[in-house]
Amino acid sequence: MMLDERKLEVHALEVGMYVCRLDRPWEGTPFLLQGLTVESDDDIRTLAGLCRHVFIDIQRGLAPSGAGLQRLDAAPARLAPPPVPRWRSYGSDEIAALQGSTVYPERVEFEQELQQAREAHAQVAVFAERVLDGVREGRAVAVEEVRSAVEPMVRSLVRNADAFLWLDALRAQGDYAYRHALSCSALAAAFGRHVGLPEPLLVDLASGALLLDIGKLRVDPALLASTAAYSEDERARMQAHVEQGLALIDAGGEVPEHVRDMIRTHHERIDGGGYPGGLEGDAIPLLGRVAAVVDAYDAMTSERPHRPAVAQHVALQTLYRARGDQFAAEIVEQFMQCMSVYPIGALVELSSGEVAIVTAQNAARRLQPRVMVLTGPDKQVLSQFHSLDLMVRAHSDDPVRIASALTRGAYGLDPVDLFL
């Protein structure tokens, strides 16, 4: 039988159509065979997460109506995403066994995802501010609302992790509590995506990470802002934020034990030197080991009263040196792979002398990310920035590579000021 193909936007698919080709390879998709008959709306949702358009064979399936033959550059209608299951409990061994169970290919391009990432980022940022302000005013945490608020962020990270992390990297400094909560939430979900945990667990990771330090809102602000070394009493008051955070969460609703354990143990250390329980090694649950790395990384890369922020690559080097002592070695190594050699938002100097900021990773070539060029070789800020894919440029007649990672504020450049 001869093929009679029609190119069709995914949103115009109907049950009964036969999809013979995608706008991407079949490898890495959930479909075992090349070609499928659309049997349900779930099939359409799955395809919408993978492709912008497909090719249908009208000899083997339903032909499109006139309404389905729309211009290919028209904006596709957004299908309602399938619901993420509500809370359920996972044991630490079960979570470990689920690593690698889910493959998350980049479903949409960076530029396509930016708008939805921007909407999700704004939504969760407003929610985090509302929750933290509510705690400061004495209100409980509505934990079920936390889960609902982070779901759009997780879905954006699933479609394209770089877009959301790019927006988060360019966020104005503002209140550390808000910024830290949101960044930890995004980093934890991105890490879970990287190691192949299923989407419901990504939502759990994001929810727990958003609440890691909520107990600090019950700590004297003067103590938080102090730049002096803590006395024993002050250190005990600071460390009590973990138990205070758990009390706030318990008062706000029922949280699965694995999420509660994540919050309870995010300051524990592999060598037993952490708090509040002085736990060692595998006595620290898996999500607690993940939270420890995420929390420390974001703290190091953020401006704080007692310590200036360090560049992303410096924070990764610090974590690497502390692996096996303070932090779980396997978590640190996976986190470094997740963030890549040059994390999103990192300032770099190119072999051309230009300064750029990393905007997106190239999974196949970690040393050749996509960057936004900010200056000329003379280090003067350009009137108009331009994007450069170093993986593509590496194969040109005039190859350009990253010569070095730069510290924050190098050459007087503040990407937040340049982009906001």
Short mmCIF file of C-alpha atoms in Angstrom, two decimals:
data_model
loop_
_atom_site.label_atom_id
_atom_site.label_comp_id
_atom_site.label_asym_id
_atom_site.label_seq_id
_atom_site.Cartn_x
_atom_site.Cartn_y
_atom_site.Cartn_z
CA MET A 1 0.00 0.00 0.00
CA MET A 2 1.37 3.44 -0.96
CA LEU A 3 1.80 6.01 1.80
CA ASP A 4 -0.44 9.06 1.56
CA GLU A 5 1.15 11.35 4.13
CA ARG A 6 -0.13 14.61 5.56
CA LYS A 7 1.90 16.89 7.82
CA LEU A 8 -0.21 17.84 10.83
CA GLU A 9 0.25 19.82 14.01
CA VAL A 10 -0.06 17.57 17.04
CA HIS A 11 -3.01 19.52 18.48
CA ALA A 12 -5.01 18.68 15.32
CA LEU A 13 -4.66 14.91 15.79
CA GLU A 14 -7.82 12.90 16.31
CA VAL A 15 -8.47 9.43 17.64
CA GLY A 16 -8.31 7.00 14.71
CA MET A 17 -5.48 8.72 12.82
CA TYR A 18 -2.35 6.75 11.96
CA VAL A 19 0.96 8.49 12.77
CA CYS A 20 3.68 7.20 10.47
CA ARG A 21 6.45 9.72 11.22
CA LEU A 22 7.41 12.25 13.89
CA ASP A 23 9.36 15.49 13.62
CA ARG A 24 12.06 13.74 15.69
CA PRO A 25 13.53 10.21 15.83
CA TRP A 26 11.34 7.49 17.34
CA GLU A 27 14.24 6.49 19.59
CA GLY A 28 13.80 7.87 23.10
CA THR A 29 10.00 7.97 22.84
CA PRO A 30 7.63 5.64 24.74
CA PHE A 31 6.54 4.03 21.46
CA LEU A 32 8.19 0.68 20.83
CA LEU A 33 7.37 0.56 17.13
CA GLN A 34 7.63 3.18 14.40
CA GLY A 35 4.06 4.10 13.59
CA LEU A 36 0.96 4.03 15.74
CA THR A 37 -2.77 4.42 15.57
CA VAL A 38 -4.01 7.17 17.89
CA GLU A 39 -6.34 5.36 20.26
CA SER A 40 -6.98 7.91 23.01
CA ASP A 41 -6.51 11.50 24.17
CA ASP A 42 -3.61 10.20 26.28
CA ASP A 43 -1.80 9.24 23.07
CA ILE A 44 -2.28 12.80 21.81
CA ARG A 45 -1.00 14.26 25.08
CA THR A 46 2.07 12.05 24.93
CA LEU A 47 2.79 13.09 21.35
CA ALA A 48 2.23 16.75 22.26
CA GLY A 49 4.96 16.41 24.86
CA LEU A 50 7.36 15.03 22.26
CA CYS A 51 6.64 16.82 18.99
CA ARG A 52 5.32 19.98 17.39
CA HIS A 53 4.01 18.17 14.33
CA VAL A 54 3.70 14.64 12.96
CA PHE A 55 2.99 12.94 9.65
CA ILE A 56 -0.16 10.87 9.28
CA ASP A 57 -0.96 8.25 6.63
CA ILE A 58 -4.59 8.72 5.54
CA GLN A 59 -4.53 5.34 3.80
CA ARG A 60 -4.16 3.61 7.15
CA GLY A 61 -6.17 5.92 9.39
CA LEU A 62 -8.62 8.77 9.67
CA ALA A 63 -8.05 11.72 7.34
CA PRO A 64 -8.03 15.24 8.83
CA SER A 65 -11.02 17.47 8.48
CA GLY A 66 -10.62 20.89 6.92
CA ALA A 67 -10.29 22.37 10.39
CA GLY A 68 -7.27 20.17 10.99
CA LEU A 69 -5.36 21.53 8.02
CA GLN A 70 -4.11 24.65 9.75
CA ARG A 71 -0.97 26.62 9.06
CA LEU A 72 2.02 24.91 10.63
CA ASP A 73 3.27 28.13 12.16
CA ALA A 74 0.03 28.71 14.06
CA ALA A 75 0.36 28.50 17.83
CA PRO A 76 -0.68 25.03 18.98
CA ALA A 77 -3.50 24.80 21.45
CA ARG A 78 -2.34 23.70 24.87
CA LEU A 79 -3.70 20.35 25.89
CA ALA A 80 -4.59 20.00 29.54
CA PRO A 81 -1.72 18.09 31.14
CA PRO A 82 -2.55 14.78 32.77
CA PRO A 83 -2.98 15.13 36.53
CA VAL A 84 -0.02 14.33 38.74
CA PRO A 85 -1.02 11.78 41.39
CA ARG A 86 -1.52 13.08 44.93
CA TRP A 87 0.82 12.33 47.81
CA ARG A 88 1.85 8.75 48.34
CA SER A 89 4.63 7.32 50.46
CA TYR A 90 7.88 5.86 49.14
CA GLY A 91 10.54 4.02 51.11
CA SER A 92 14.17 5.05 50.61
CA ASP A 93 14.99 1.71 48.95
CA GLU A 94 11.99 2.10 46.64
CA ILE A 95 13.14 5.57 45.59
CA ALA A 96 16.64 4.26 44.93
CA ALA A 97 15.21 1.47 42.79
CA LEU A 98 13.18 3.99 40.76
CA GLN A 99 16.29 5.85 39.60
CA GLY A 100 16.61 5.47 35.86
CA SER A 101 13.02 4.27 35.52
CA THR A 102 11.98 7.31 33.48
CA VAL A 103 13.69 8.83 30.44
CA TYR A 104 13.06 12.54 29.88
CA PRO A 105 14.08 13.61 26.36
CA GLU A 106 14.03 17.33 25.64
CA ARG A 107 10.46 17.60 24.42
CA VAL A 108 10.54 21.21 23.25
CA GLU A 109 13.26 23.64 22.27
CA PHE A 110 14.63 26.17 24.75
CA GLU A 111 13.03 29.17 23.02
CA GLN A 112 9.64 27.42 22.76
CA GLU A 113 9.57 26.65 26.47
CA LEU A 114 10.62 30.07 27.73
CA GLN A 115 7.12 31.56 27.93
CA GLN A 116 5.60 28.62 29.76
CA ALA A 117 8.68 28.49 32.01
CA ARG A 118 8.23 32.20 32.71
CA GLU A 119 4.59 31.65 33.70
CA ALA A 120 5.46 28.67 35.92
CA HIS A 121 8.34 30.58 37.51
CA ALA A 122 6.13 33.56 38.31
CA GLN A 123 3.44 31.31 39.76
CA VAL A 124 5.70 29.39 42.11
CA ALA A 125 7.61 32.55 43.09
CA VAL A 126 4.40 34.31 44.13
CA PHE A 127 3.30 31.21 46.01
CA ALA A 128 6.62 30.88 47.85
CA GLU A 129 6.43 34.51 48.91
CA ARG A 130 2.83 34.06 50.10
CA VAL A 131 3.65 30.92 52.09
CA LEU A 132 6.75 32.37 53.72
CA ASP A 133 5.01 35.65 54.56
CA GLY A 134 2.14 33.64 56.02
CA VAL A 135 4.52 31.75 58.30
CA ARG A 136 6.06 35.01 59.44
CA GLU A 137 2.57 36.17 60.33
CA GLY A 138 1.84 33.00 62.28
CA ARG A 139 -0.21 31.04 59.74
CA ALA A 140 0.22 27.32 59.05
CA VAL A 141 1.62 25.89 55.82
CA ALA A 142 -1.04 24.42 53.54
CA VAL A 143 1.15 21.56 52.36
CA GLU A 144 -1.27 20.33 49.68
CA GLU A 145 -1.15 23.80 48.10
CA VAL A 146 2.65 23.52 47.96
CA ARG A 147 2.39 20.44 45.80
CA SER A 148 -0.13 22.08 43.47
CA ALA A 149 2.03 25.20 43.13
CA VAL A 150 5.20 23.36 42.10
CA GLU A 151 3.52 21.09 39.53
CA PRO A 152 3.69 23.66 36.66
CA MET A 153 7.37 24.21 37.44
CA VAL A 154 8.07 20.47 37.35
CA ARG A 155 6.23 20.09 34.04
CA SER A 156 8.28 22.92 32.57
CA LEU A 157 11.50 21.30 33.80
CA VAL A 158 10.39 18.00 32.30
CA ARG A 159 9.80 19.61 28.90
CA ASN A 160 13.09 21.54 28.95
CA ALA A 161 15.10 21.89 32.15
CA ASP A 162 17.35 24.67 30.81
CA ALA A 163 14.57 27.23 30.25
CA PHE A 164 13.36 27.29 33.86
CA LEU A 165 16.89 27.21 35.32
CA TRP A 166 17.86 30.09 33.01
CA LEU A 167 15.02 32.24 34.32
CA ASP A 168 15.86 31.33 37.89
CA ALA A 169 19.53 32.20 37.36
CA LEU A 170 18.53 35.70 36.22
CA ARG A 171 16.23 36.40 39.16
CA ALA A 172 17.00 39.56 41.14
CA GLN A 173 18.62 38.88 44.51
CA GLY A 174 15.75 40.02 46.77
CA ASP A 175 14.85 38.23 50.00
CA TYR A 176 17.17 35.25 50.57
CA ALA A 177 14.42 33.08 52.06
CA TYR A 178 12.22 33.40 48.95
CA ARG A 179 15.10 33.00 46.54
CA HIS A 180 16.61 30.02 48.35
CA ALA A 181 13.27 28.21 48.61
CA LEU A 182 12.51 28.58 44.91
CA SER A 183 16.02 27.75 43.68
CA CYS A 184 16.30 24.65 45.87
CA SER A 185 12.90 23.50 44.62
CA ALA A 186 13.94 23.87 40.96
CA LEU A 187 17.37 22.30 41.50
CA ALA A 188 15.93 19.30 43.33
CA ALA A 189 13.40 18.65 40.57
CA ALA A 190 16.08 19.07 37.89
CA PHE A 191 18.29 16.58 39.74
CA GLY A 192 15.43 14.08 40.02
CA ARG A 193 14.80 14.47 36.28
CA HIS A 194 18.48 13.87 35.59
CA VAL A 195 18.58 10.59 37.53
CA GLY A 196 15.31 9.40 35.96
CA LEU A 197 12.85 9.50 38.84
CA PRO A 198 9.16 9.44 37.82
CA GLU A 199 7.28 12.73 37.66
CA PRO A 200 5.27 12.29 40.90
CA LEU A 201 8.57 11.97 42.77
CA LEU A 202 9.90 15.09 41.04
CA VAL A 203 6.92 16.95 42.48
CA ASP A 204 7.70 15.50 45.91
CA LEU A 205 11.33 16.60 45.60
CA ALA A 206 10.32 20.10 44.53
CA SER A 207 7.76 20.37 47.34
CA GLY A 208 10.16 19.22 50.04
CA ALA A 209 12.97 21.45 48.79
CA LEU A 210 10.68 24.49 48.79
CA LEU A 211 10.14 23.93 52.52
CA LEU A 212 13.67 22.95 53.61
CA ASP A 213 14.42 26.08 55.60
CA ILE A 214 10.92 27.24 56.45
CA GLY A 215 11.77 26.85 60.13
CA LYS A 216 14.28 29.72 59.83
CA LEU A 217 11.29 32.05 59.74
CA ARG A 218 10.92 31.19 63.43
CA VAL A 219 14.55 32.18 64.13
CA ASP A 220 15.47 35.67 65.35
CA PRO A 221 16.19 37.72 62.15
CA ALA A 222 19.12 39.39 63.90
CA LEU A 223 20.70 35.97 64.40
CA LEU A 224 20.19 35.12 60.72
CA ALA A 225 21.81 38.40 59.67
CA SER A 226 24.76 38.11 62.05
CA THR A 227 28.22 38.02 60.52
CA ALA A 228 29.94 37.03 63.78
CA ALA A 229 30.78 33.48 64.81
CA TYR A 230 27.91 31.85 66.70
CA SER A 231 28.14 31.05 70.39
CA GLU A 232 27.04 27.57 71.45
CA ASP A 233 23.62 28.94 72.44
CA GLU A 234 23.22 30.80 69.15
CA ARG A 235 24.24 27.73 67.18
CA ALA A 236 21.64 25.64 69.02
CA ARG A 237 18.96 28.26 68.31
CA MET A 238 19.89 28.28 64.64
CA GLN A 239 19.94 24.51 64.35
CA ALA A 240 16.51 24.33 65.97
CA HIS A 241 15.06 25.63 62.70
CA VAL A 242 14.84 22.04 61.44
CA GLU A 243 12.50 20.92 64.22
CA GLN A 244 10.57 24.19 63.99
CA GLY A 245 10.13 23.64 60.27
CA LEU A 246 8.80 20.13 60.82
CA ALA A 247 6.33 21.45 63.39
CA LEU A 248 5.07 24.04 60.91
CA ILE A 249 4.62 21.41 58.23
CA ASP A 250 2.91 18.94 60.55
CA ALA A 251 0.44 21.66 61.55
CA GLY A 252 -0.42 22.29 57.89
CA GLY A 253 -1.50 18.83 56.82
CA GLU A 254 -0.28 15.31 56.25
CA VAL A 255 3.02 14.93 54.41
CA PRO A 256 4.46 11.58 53.29
CA GLU A 257 7.30 10.34 55.44
CA HIS A 258 9.87 10.48 52.62
CA VAL A 259 9.21 14.22 52.14
CA ARG A 260 9.26 14.83 55.89
CA ASP A 261 12.54 12.87 56.13
CA MET A 262 14.00 15.01 53.35
CA ILE A 263 13.36 18.15 55.38
CA ARG A 264 14.41 16.55 58.68
CA THR A 265 17.81 15.39 57.40
CA HIS A 266 18.94 18.05 54.92
CA HIS A 267 21.60 19.29 57.38
CA GLU A 268 22.88 15.82 58.26
CA ARG A 269 26.34 14.94 56.95
CA ILE A 270 27.82 11.64 55.82
CA ASP A 271 30.60 11.77 58.45
CA GLY A 272 28.09 12.31 61.28
CA GLY A 273 28.99 15.96 61.75
CA GLY A 274 25.56 17.34 60.80
CA TYR A 275 22.41 18.05 62.76
CA PRO A 276 19.92 17.55 64.35
CA GLY A 277 20.51 13.79 64.69
CA GLY A 278 24.22 13.37 63.93
CA LEU A 279 23.28 10.65 61.42
CA GLU A 280 26.00 8.96 59.36
CA GLY A 281 26.20 7.42 55.90
CA ASP A 282 23.22 5.41 54.76
CA ALA A 283 21.34 6.25 57.94
CA ILE A 284 20.55 9.50 56.12
CA PRO A 285 17.64 8.79 53.74
CA LEU A 286 18.25 9.21 50.03
CA LEU A 287 16.20 12.39 49.61
CA GLY A 288 17.95 13.89 52.62
CA ARG A 289 21.30 13.27 50.93
CA VAL A 290 19.97 14.95 47.78
CA ALA A 291 18.60 17.91 49.75
CA ALA A 292 21.94 18.40 51.52
CA VAL A 293 23.76 18.87 48.21
CA VAL A 294 21.08 21.11 46.68
CA ASP A 295 20.81 23.27 49.81
CA ALA A 296 24.58 23.71 50.11
CA TYR A 297 25.05 24.50 46.42
CA ASP A 298 22.40 27.20 46.38
CA ALA A 299 23.63 28.69 49.66
CA MET A 300 27.18 28.94 48.29
CA THR A 301 26.02 30.60 45.05
CA SER A 302 23.81 33.16 46.86
CA GLU A 303 24.75 36.41 48.54
CA ARG A 304 24.40 36.05 52.31
CA PRO A 305 25.16 38.42 55.23
CA HIS A 306 28.17 36.42 56.42
CA ARG A 307 29.53 35.24 53.07
CA PRO A 308 29.61 36.52 49.48
CA ALA A 309 28.33 34.32 46.69
CA VAL A 310 30.79 32.19 44.75
CA ALA A 311 30.66 31.22 41.09
CA GLN A 312 28.80 28.03 40.19
CA HIS A 313 31.94 26.17 39.20
CA VAL A 314 33.57 27.07 42.52
CA ALA A 315 30.55 25.71 44.43
CA LEU A 316 30.70 22.47 42.43
CA GLN A 317 34.41 22.13 43.19
CA THR A 318 33.70 22.65 46.89
CA LEU A 319 31.04 19.94 46.86
CA TYR A 320 33.38 17.59 45.01
CA ARG A 321 36.15 18.06 47.58
CA ALA A 322 33.64 17.33 50.37
CA ARG A 323 32.20 14.19 48.74
CA GLY A 324 32.40 11.12 50.94
CA ASP A 325 32.90 13.26 54.06
CA GLN A 326 30.10 15.80 54.25
CA PHE A 327 28.08 14.83 51.20
CA ALA A 328 27.21 11.49 49.58
CA ALA A 329 29.77 10.89 46.83
CA GLU A 330 27.28 9.39 44.36
CA ILE A 331 24.86 12.32 44.83
CA VAL A 332 27.61 14.91 44.31
CA GLU A 333 28.82 13.17 41.17
CA GLN A 334 25.31 12.94 39.71
CA PHE A 335 24.60 16.56 40.68
CA MET A 336 27.74 17.70 38.87
CA GLN A 337 26.61 15.83 35.77
CA CYS A 338 23.16 17.42 36.09
CA MET A 339 24.56 20.95 36.39
CA SER A 340 27.29 20.26 33.81
CA VAL A 341 30.81 21.69 33.70
CA TYR A 342 29.39 25.13 32.95
CA PRO A 343 26.00 25.46 34.70
CA ILE A 344 23.13 27.56 33.38
CA GLY A 345 23.81 31.21 34.22
CA ALA A 346 27.60 30.78 34.49
CA LEU A 347 29.81 33.55 33.11
CA VAL A 348 32.53 32.28 30.76
CA GLU A 349 35.30 33.77 28.67
CA LEU A 350 35.50 32.46 25.11
CA SER A 351 38.64 31.73 23.14
CA SER A 352 37.71 34.76 21.03
CA GLY A 353 38.10 37.01 24.08
CA GLU A 354 34.35 37.62 24.29
CA VAL A 355 32.46 37.12 27.57
CA ALA A 356 29.25 35.10 27.50
CA ILE A 357 26.68 33.55 29.82
CA VAL A 358 25.59 29.91 29.53
CA THR A 359 21.94 29.64 28.52
CA ALA A 360 21.45 25.95 27.65
CA GLN A 361 23.32 22.67 27.76
CA ASN A 362 24.25 20.42 24.88
CA ALA A 363 23.72 16.97 26.37
CA ALA A 364 26.00 15.32 23.81
CA ARG A 365 28.83 17.83 24.33
CA ARG A 366 28.95 19.14 27.90
CA LEU A 367 31.94 21.37 27.16
CA GLN A 368 30.11 23.06 24.29
CA PRO A 369 26.91 24.64 25.67
CA ARG A 370 24.80 27.35 24.08
CA VAL A 371 25.77 30.80 25.30
CA MET A 372 24.64 34.40 25.03
CA VAL A 373 27.56 36.64 24.05
CA LEU A 374 27.60 39.76 26.24
CA THR A 375 30.80 41.59 25.25
CA GLY A 376 33.23 41.98 22.42
CA PRO A 377 36.88 40.86 22.73
CA ASP A 378 37.57 44.24 24.36
CA LYS A 379 35.17 43.30 27.20
CA GLN A 380 32.84 46.19 26.34
CA VAL A 381 29.14 45.29 26.68
CA LEU A 382 27.49 44.82 23.30
CA SER A 383 24.51 46.94 22.32
CA GLN A 384 22.75 43.75 21.24
CA PHE A 385 23.52 40.29 22.63
CA HIS A 386 23.56 37.28 20.35
CA SER A 387 23.22 33.54 20.89
CA LEU A 388 26.02 31.13 19.99
CA ASP A 389 25.86 27.33 19.92
CA LEU A 390 29.42 26.25 20.69
CA MET A 391 28.76 22.69 19.51
CA VAL A 392 27.86 24.03 16.06
CA ARG A 393 30.65 26.61 16.11
CA ALA A 394 33.21 23.91 16.97
CA HIS A 395 32.76 22.47 13.47
CA SER A 396 33.00 25.78 11.63
CA ASP A 397 35.99 27.36 9.88
CA ASP A 398 36.32 29.72 12.85
CA PRO A 399 35.81 27.50 15.92
CA VAL A 400 35.18 29.09 19.30
CA ARG A 401 35.43 27.33 22.66
CA ILE A 402 35.20 28.23 26.33
CA ALA A 403 38.62 29.33 27.53
CA SER A 404 37.72 29.66 31.23
CA ALA A 405 34.92 29.99 33.73
CA LEU A 406 34.67 33.41 35.35
CA THR A 407 33.87 34.52 38.86
CA ARG A 408 30.71 36.46 39.63
CA GLY A 409 31.05 40.11 38.62
CA ALA A 410 34.06 39.53 36.39
CA TYR A 411 34.79 42.58 34.21
CA GLY A 412 32.03 44.36 36.14
CA LEU A 413 29.33 42.25 34.50
CA ASP A 414 26.11 41.45 36.34
CA PRO A 415 23.87 39.30 34.11
CA VAL A 416 20.84 40.10 36.27
CA ASP A 417 21.26 43.82 35.57
CA LEU A 418 21.92 43.16 31.89
CA PHE A 419 18.83 41.03 31.31
CA LEU A 420 16.21 42.49 33.66
#
